[in-house]
Amino acid sequence: MMDTLTNSVEELYTLYHKDIVRFFADHLADREASWDLCHEVFVRLLITLASGTQLQHPQRWLMHVAKNLLIDTYRHQQAASAVNLSFDSHELTMLASDATTLKTLLERKDMLQVIVETFHALPEKYQRLLFWREIERLPLQEIALRTGTAEPVLSTELWRARKLLQKEYQRRHFKDFLPADEEIFEHLDALIRLNLTASPEEQLQHLETQERDYFERIAPSWDAYVASAYEAELQERLTRLFPWHQNMTILDAGTGTGYLAGMLAPLVGNVIGVDCSPSMLTRAGEKMAQAGHQHISFREGMAECLPLATNSVDVAMCHMLLHHVVSPRTVLGELRRVVRPGGYVLIIDANRHKLHWTPEAFGDLHYGTDLKKLQKHMTDLQMKTLLVEDAGISHSGSFIGNDATFSNFLLLAQLPIQGKTTCKSERGRGRKNA
């Protein structure tokens, strides 16, 4: 069926694409933009036919969509010019395409199938709204007349429909890499722009690269930020948490510049710090050498694929790490893997918040960490939660120009005395902060 469909679209492209390019070129000075808009028209045709919609007059429909796209282009150019913005819009580019996009969708029936399945999974009301606005590009005024809905209400409904479409698409798009109930799907649409043909693995690797690059840039000033942001009582809090002793080996996952590692160095016999940022690790090594801590070692690695042997540490801890990784549960699984039976996992992180500027300001991938979900992950991994308590307040201060506070929590869990632990990670993802 898909083969017949793509053949039909290719035939229609051969018949009509020159007319559509000419139509756009007659109204736009940019010929390259004319070709891109032409391919947008045919991507919309492909999705329309794949979703089961029958078109009695394909040529008429193609020109109808082309005219609506041109009107949208004019409107956006005028709006961008009026406020001195670049020619870029989330709504306008939701199905933005070029020759490569069209060619890929024609060749990759699996990608096209995911798009169609996502569309059909939406409520019928949202399917209609998205077809009229995102596929046919009907003006809001016309959709308002068809539905008898006021334009402000219609705009809100379209926003909800787009959000749901993106979330459902991303769950299907990343299904071979992330479970559908991963926390990141609640806001992944804010981190990754909808791209119909991008490889899911490449997109996740791009997130990792962004994280690593952020901490590489910030490494020289990180200690100054940490000194002003985190609670002064943390060392005292950690000191009374355990009967620490010199036979202990602890892991500081996402060690950054060694904030936690240096704090606990006098209490134990061996400290291992892991981080994905070479610049952070260089600074951490310099600090530990200056302090004379010879029992601290650092390793470059990802939090979701730790470079440690199974059952090799007594305590695994991370400070402000989980909201910097794609999959917190995978990181927890790795922490569990490297801890010996009867050992401990210690998490200190920021509570969930609604400050949505933090990904840009701090390289966050989550808006804090959901404590209830974290406890559920602990239970699923057969770790017993021993302690949950407040862990003070972090201050963003003047470091980023936004003066905000974040409440933090501390969670301590213990592994069973006996039990088999295996590594479930097949690829490394994640990152840290200090």
XYZ file of C-alpha atoms in Angstrom:
434
model
C 0.000 0.000 0.000
C 2.786 2.431 0.923
C 4.623 1.612 -2.311
C 1.530 2.444 -4.343
C 1.071 5.626 -2.340
C 4.620 6.882 -2.836
C 4.456 6.033 -6.522
C 1.308 8.151 -6.792
C 2.993 11.078 -5.069
C 6.050 10.766 -7.321
C 3.788 10.764 -10.379
C 1.939 13.859 -9.143
C 5.266 15.524 -8.389
C 6.439 14.875 -11.948
C 3.211 16.306 -13.335
C 2.796 19.418 -11.222
C 5.960 20.465 -9.358
C 7.104 22.874 -12.102
C 3.773 24.702 -11.993
C 3.969 25.035 -8.219
C 7.587 26.236 -8.225
C 6.672 28.762 -10.910
C 3.728 29.929 -8.808
C 5.980 30.606 -5.798
C 8.755 32.126 -7.942
C 6.258 34.587 -9.455
C 5.571 35.958 -5.975
C 8.885 35.504 -4.126
C 12.321 36.856 -4.999
C 14.085 33.887 -3.386
C 14.076 30.980 -5.835
C 15.510 28.562 -3.274
C 12.631 29.393 -0.951
C 10.250 28.724 -3.845
C 11.632 25.201 -4.222
C 11.462 24.577 -0.459
C 7.824 25.692 -0.360
C 7.086 23.452 -3.327
C 8.506 20.489 -1.431
C 6.465 21.475 1.633
C 3.363 21.195 -0.532
C 4.259 17.666 -1.634
C 5.223 16.524 1.870
C 1.746 17.614 2.931
C 0.298 15.673 0.008
C 2.248 12.566 1.019
C 1.058 12.742 4.640
C -2.521 13.439 3.517
C -2.691 10.413 1.229
C -0.872 8.186 3.732
C -3.454 9.083 6.382
C -6.225 7.748 4.140
C -7.684 11.004 2.817
C -8.960 10.736 -0.753
C -8.446 13.726 -3.055
C -10.825 14.029 -6.000
C -8.826 16.788 -7.676
C -5.137 16.536 -6.629
C -3.931 19.405 -8.836
C -6.564 21.754 -7.429
C -5.712 20.671 -3.869
C -1.969 21.212 -4.445
C -2.540 24.757 -5.704
C -4.918 25.436 -2.833
C -2.224 24.433 -0.299
C 0.424 26.395 -2.225
C -1.684 29.577 -2.074
C -2.241 29.163 1.677
C 1.484 28.606 2.243
C 2.279 31.724 0.243
C -0.167 33.775 2.324
C 1.429 32.465 5.516
C 4.867 33.327 4.146
C 3.797 36.903 3.368
C 2.248 37.335 6.816
C 5.286 36.026 8.601
C 7.683 38.146 6.545
C 5.663 41.246 7.417
C 5.524 40.338 11.119
C 9.246 39.542 11.224
C 10.099 42.791 9.476
C 7.905 44.821 11.826
C 9.716 43.590 14.943
C 13.124 42.926 13.354
C 12.988 39.152 13.776
C 14.674 36.469 11.721
C 12.513 34.541 9.294
C 11.809 31.685 11.642
C 8.639 30.516 13.345
C 7.733 27.388 15.283
C 4.252 27.283 13.765
C 5.428 28.003 10.241
C 8.174 25.393 10.342
C 6.306 22.566 12.077
C 6.218 20.692 8.751
C 9.002 22.650 7.085
C 10.551 20.611 4.281
C 13.037 20.591 1.491
C 13.959 18.181 -1.293
C 15.826 15.930 1.142
C 12.807 15.639 3.475
C 10.498 14.690 0.627
C 12.979 12.204 -0.809
C 13.589 10.606 2.599
C 9.886 10.176 3.342
C 9.319 8.670 -0.092
C 12.123 6.167 0.526
C 11.612 5.487 4.245
C 8.126 4.034 4.564
C 8.793 3.352 8.268
C 9.235 7.072 8.983
C 6.054 7.891 7.100
C 4.202 5.176 9.013
C 5.234 6.690 12.367
C 3.853 10.079 11.270
C 0.545 8.543 10.186
C 0.209 6.441 13.353
C 0.858 9.515 15.478
C -1.762 11.529 13.612
C -4.376 8.783 13.962
C -3.643 8.449 17.706
C -4.894 12.000 18.331
C -8.499 12.837 19.210
C -10.619 13.416 16.076
C -11.062 17.084 16.965
C -7.303 17.607 16.982
C -6.900 15.624 13.760
C -9.316 17.969 11.986
C -7.699 21.116 13.355
C -4.177 19.985 12.465
C -5.229 18.864 8.984
C -6.832 22.203 8.225
C -4.059 24.342 9.707
C -0.832 22.324 9.420
C -1.575 20.378 6.226
C -3.877 22.612 4.197
C -2.656 25.801 5.931
C -6.138 27.280 6.101
C -6.269 30.724 7.736
C -7.446 30.791 11.346
C -10.422 32.906 10.323
C -11.672 30.213 7.951
C -11.199 27.441 10.528
C -13.028 29.579 13.093
C -15.957 29.898 10.693
C -16.004 26.160 9.997
C -15.966 25.247 13.674
C -17.956 28.137 15.106
C -15.095 28.789 17.526
C -13.690 32.163 18.546
C -10.149 32.709 17.238
C -8.491 33.021 20.687
C -10.062 29.708 21.750
C -9.084 28.157 18.427
C -5.465 29.287 18.843
C -5.330 27.625 22.259
C -6.799 24.398 20.889
C -4.285 24.366 18.053
C -1.447 24.897 20.507
C -2.650 21.903 22.544
C -3.038 19.797 19.406
C 0.511 20.610 18.269
C 1.952 19.834 21.705
C 0.165 16.496 21.823
C 1.230 15.669 18.263
C 4.878 16.347 19.081
C 4.809 14.358 22.316
C 3.127 11.362 20.698
C 5.465 11.520 17.721
C 8.562 11.684 19.908
C 7.443 8.695 21.987
C 7.162 6.656 18.803
C 10.252 8.183 17.207
C 12.507 7.295 20.178
C 10.861 3.985 21.097
C 14.003 1.942 20.394
C 16.037 4.128 22.782
C 13.701 5.321 25.536
C 10.611 3.833 27.225
C 7.426 5.758 26.458
C 7.051 6.817 30.116
C 10.448 8.545 30.386
C 10.168 11.887 32.179
C 11.856 13.739 29.342
C 8.897 13.196 27.012
C 6.916 15.685 29.085
C 9.087 18.502 27.728
C 11.281 17.040 24.977
C 9.403 19.150 22.428
C 10.970 22.218 24.073
C 14.468 20.738 23.671
C 14.216 19.224 20.184
C 12.359 20.842 17.317
C 10.061 18.513 15.391
C 12.031 16.958 12.538
C 10.254 14.319 10.483
C 13.352 12.674 9.069
C 16.077 13.111 11.690
C 17.614 9.960 13.150
C 16.539 9.475 16.796
C 20.053 8.373 17.742
C 21.556 11.491 16.148
C 19.083 13.705 17.975
C 19.934 12.151 21.345
C 23.640 12.430 20.585
C 23.065 16.091 19.752
C 21.551 16.627 23.208
C 24.573 14.948 24.784
C 26.942 17.081 22.756
C 25.113 20.231 23.822
C 25.437 19.166 27.465
C 29.142 18.415 27.149
C 29.810 21.656 25.271
C 27.961 23.680 27.917
C 30.114 22.322 30.737
C 33.278 22.636 28.683
C 32.508 26.356 28.273
C 31.533 26.927 31.869
C 34.386 24.970 33.498
C 36.694 27.984 34.150
C 34.028 29.791 36.196
C 32.241 26.771 37.648
C 33.868 26.864 41.085
C 32.872 30.491 41.556
C 29.272 29.607 40.759
C 29.247 26.563 43.048
C 30.612 28.637 45.937
C 27.738 31.106 45.611
C 24.938 28.717 44.668
C 25.022 25.723 46.998
C 24.309 25.494 50.704
C 27.220 25.976 53.085
C 25.902 23.238 55.413
C 26.113 20.443 52.840
C 29.427 19.110 54.173
C 28.056 18.883 57.692
C 24.909 17.218 56.373
C 26.924 14.565 54.538
C 29.389 14.019 57.393
C 26.661 12.928 59.797
C 24.874 10.822 57.165
C 27.171 7.774 57.390
C 29.743 6.193 59.672
C 32.348 6.919 57.000
C 35.648 5.014 57.273
C 38.951 4.644 55.457
C 38.093 1.271 53.909
C 35.296 2.847 51.884
C 35.381 3.470 48.138
C 32.890 6.037 46.908
C 31.852 7.182 43.453
C 30.981 10.789 42.637
C 29.086 10.515 39.342
C 29.044 13.760 37.424
C 31.804 15.101 39.617
C 32.348 18.314 37.658
C 35.302 20.098 39.256
C 35.283 17.718 42.232
C 32.907 19.626 44.505
C 31.561 16.555 46.301
C 34.695 14.439 45.856
C 36.867 16.973 47.642
C 34.294 17.427 50.384
C 34.277 13.720 51.239
C 37.964 12.967 50.614
C 39.031 13.265 54.297
C 36.355 10.774 55.355
C 37.099 7.755 53.136
C 40.016 5.808 51.699
C 39.233 5.978 47.974
C 37.210 8.417 45.819
C 36.452 8.012 42.122
C 35.041 10.966 40.198
C 33.433 10.507 36.766
C 32.445 13.266 34.367
C 31.974 13.661 30.617
C 33.691 17.067 30.434
C 37.490 16.968 30.041
C 37.785 20.608 31.105
C 35.869 19.938 34.312
C 38.072 16.937 35.061
C 41.255 18.910 34.419
C 40.175 21.525 36.936
C 39.147 18.801 39.420
C 42.556 17.157 39.156
C 44.337 20.461 39.767
C 42.254 21.169 42.866
C 42.801 17.720 44.393
C 46.555 17.931 43.734
C 46.699 21.316 45.462
C 44.793 19.872 48.434
C 47.151 16.898 48.624
C 44.431 14.280 48.059
C 46.288 11.379 46.463
C 43.455 8.881 46.940
C 41.116 10.627 44.514
C 41.096 9.565 40.855
C 39.069 10.910 37.944
C 37.747 9.190 34.849
C 36.084 10.563 31.752
C 32.775 8.866 31.034
C 29.025 9.184 30.666
C 26.687 8.863 33.621
C 24.526 6.342 31.783
C 27.470 4.053 31.021
C 29.874 4.398 33.938
C 33.498 3.312 33.371
C 33.516 1.199 36.533
C 33.280 -2.508 37.224
C 30.110 -4.008 38.676
C 29.999 -4.166 42.496
C 33.116 -2.013 42.830
C 32.136 0.817 45.230
C 30.481 1.096 48.629
C 28.594 4.336 47.976
C 27.600 5.910 44.658
C 26.443 9.483 44.800
C 25.558 12.295 42.473
C 24.978 15.955 43.175
C 22.782 17.967 40.773
C 23.214 15.349 38.058
C 19.841 13.828 37.238
C 18.294 16.922 35.679
C 21.239 16.985 33.243
C 20.757 13.500 31.781
C 18.330 12.212 29.162
C 17.251 9.197 31.232
C 17.461 9.509 35.033
C 16.290 5.923 35.526
C 19.153 4.606 33.377
C 21.647 6.558 35.470
C 20.101 5.116 38.633
C 20.479 1.656 37.131
C 24.149 2.330 36.511
C 24.674 3.638 40.041
C 23.057 0.479 41.361
C 25.212 -1.702 39.132
C 28.526 -0.382 40.418
C 27.555 -0.503 44.120
C 28.307 -3.626 46.122
C 25.412 -5.586 47.694
C 24.328 -3.791 50.847
C 25.903 -0.536 49.649
C 24.267 2.835 49.211
C 23.095 5.251 46.529
C 22.930 8.924 47.493
C 21.117 11.488 45.356
C 21.096 15.260 45.887
C 19.130 17.196 43.312
C 16.762 20.078 42.698
C 13.039 19.572 43.152
C 10.711 19.991 40.201
C 10.152 23.631 39.259
C 8.499 25.768 36.574
C 11.449 27.937 35.540
C 11.600 26.973 31.868
C 14.624 29.136 31.085
C 16.974 26.761 32.883
C 17.855 24.585 29.837
C 19.402 27.598 28.140
C 20.916 29.083 31.293
C 22.253 25.906 32.940
C 22.204 23.261 30.223
C 19.378 21.448 32.040
C 17.445 18.677 30.295
C 14.745 18.547 32.976
C 13.034 21.155 35.114
C 14.446 19.679 38.294
C 13.842 16.061 39.364
C 10.494 14.546 40.261
C 11.056 13.039 43.710
C 8.052 10.688 43.535
C 9.170 9.244 40.209
C 12.697 8.935 41.542
C 11.454 6.903 44.503
C 9.460 4.688 42.147
C 12.579 4.064 40.055
C 14.428 3.144 43.262
C 11.721 0.631 44.167
C 11.717 -0.834 40.650
C 15.487 -1.293 40.942
C 15.003 -3.084 44.283
C 16.640 -0.371 46.331
C 15.165 0.539 49.709
C 14.758 4.246 50.429
C 16.186 4.954 53.874
C 16.001 8.729 54.029
C 14.437 11.647 52.184
C 15.020 15.157 53.473
C 15.324 18.756 52.375
C 18.813 19.678 51.229
C 18.730 23.443 51.343
C 18.352 26.048 48.639
C 20.427 26.774 45.536
C 20.735 30.334 44.244
C 21.273 31.236 40.603
C 22.121 34.803 41.605
C 23.991 37.123 39.259
C 25.844 34.227 37.644
C 23.270 34.019 34.841
C 21.409 37.271 35.249
C 18.256 35.632 36.664
C 18.021 35.710 40.436
C 16.131 32.545 41.304
C 16.146 29.954 44.077
C 15.732 26.196 43.798
C 14.769 23.895 46.663
C 16.805 20.689 46.834
C 16.311 17.233 48.298
C 18.553 14.438 49.543
C 17.614 10.801 49.038
C 19.527 7.855 50.474
C 18.787 4.296 49.362
C 20.354 0.927 50.120
C 20.861 -2.115 47.927
C 19.843 -5.539 49.191
C 22.597 -7.523 50.884
C 22.391 -10.226 48.229
C 21.218 -9.830 44.681
C 22.333 -10.035 41.114
C 23.133 -6.709 39.460
C 23.558 -6.355 35.712
C 24.257 -3.407 33.465
C 21.273 -2.556 31.281
C 22.944 0.290 29.428
C 23.845 -0.451 25.829
C 24.857 3.057 24.912
C 26.112 5.963 27.013
C 24.019 9.012 27.554
C 23.903 11.608 30.241
C 25.912 14.249 31.872
C 26.501 16.112 34.925
C 26.950 19.206 36.756
C 28.743 19.396 40.042
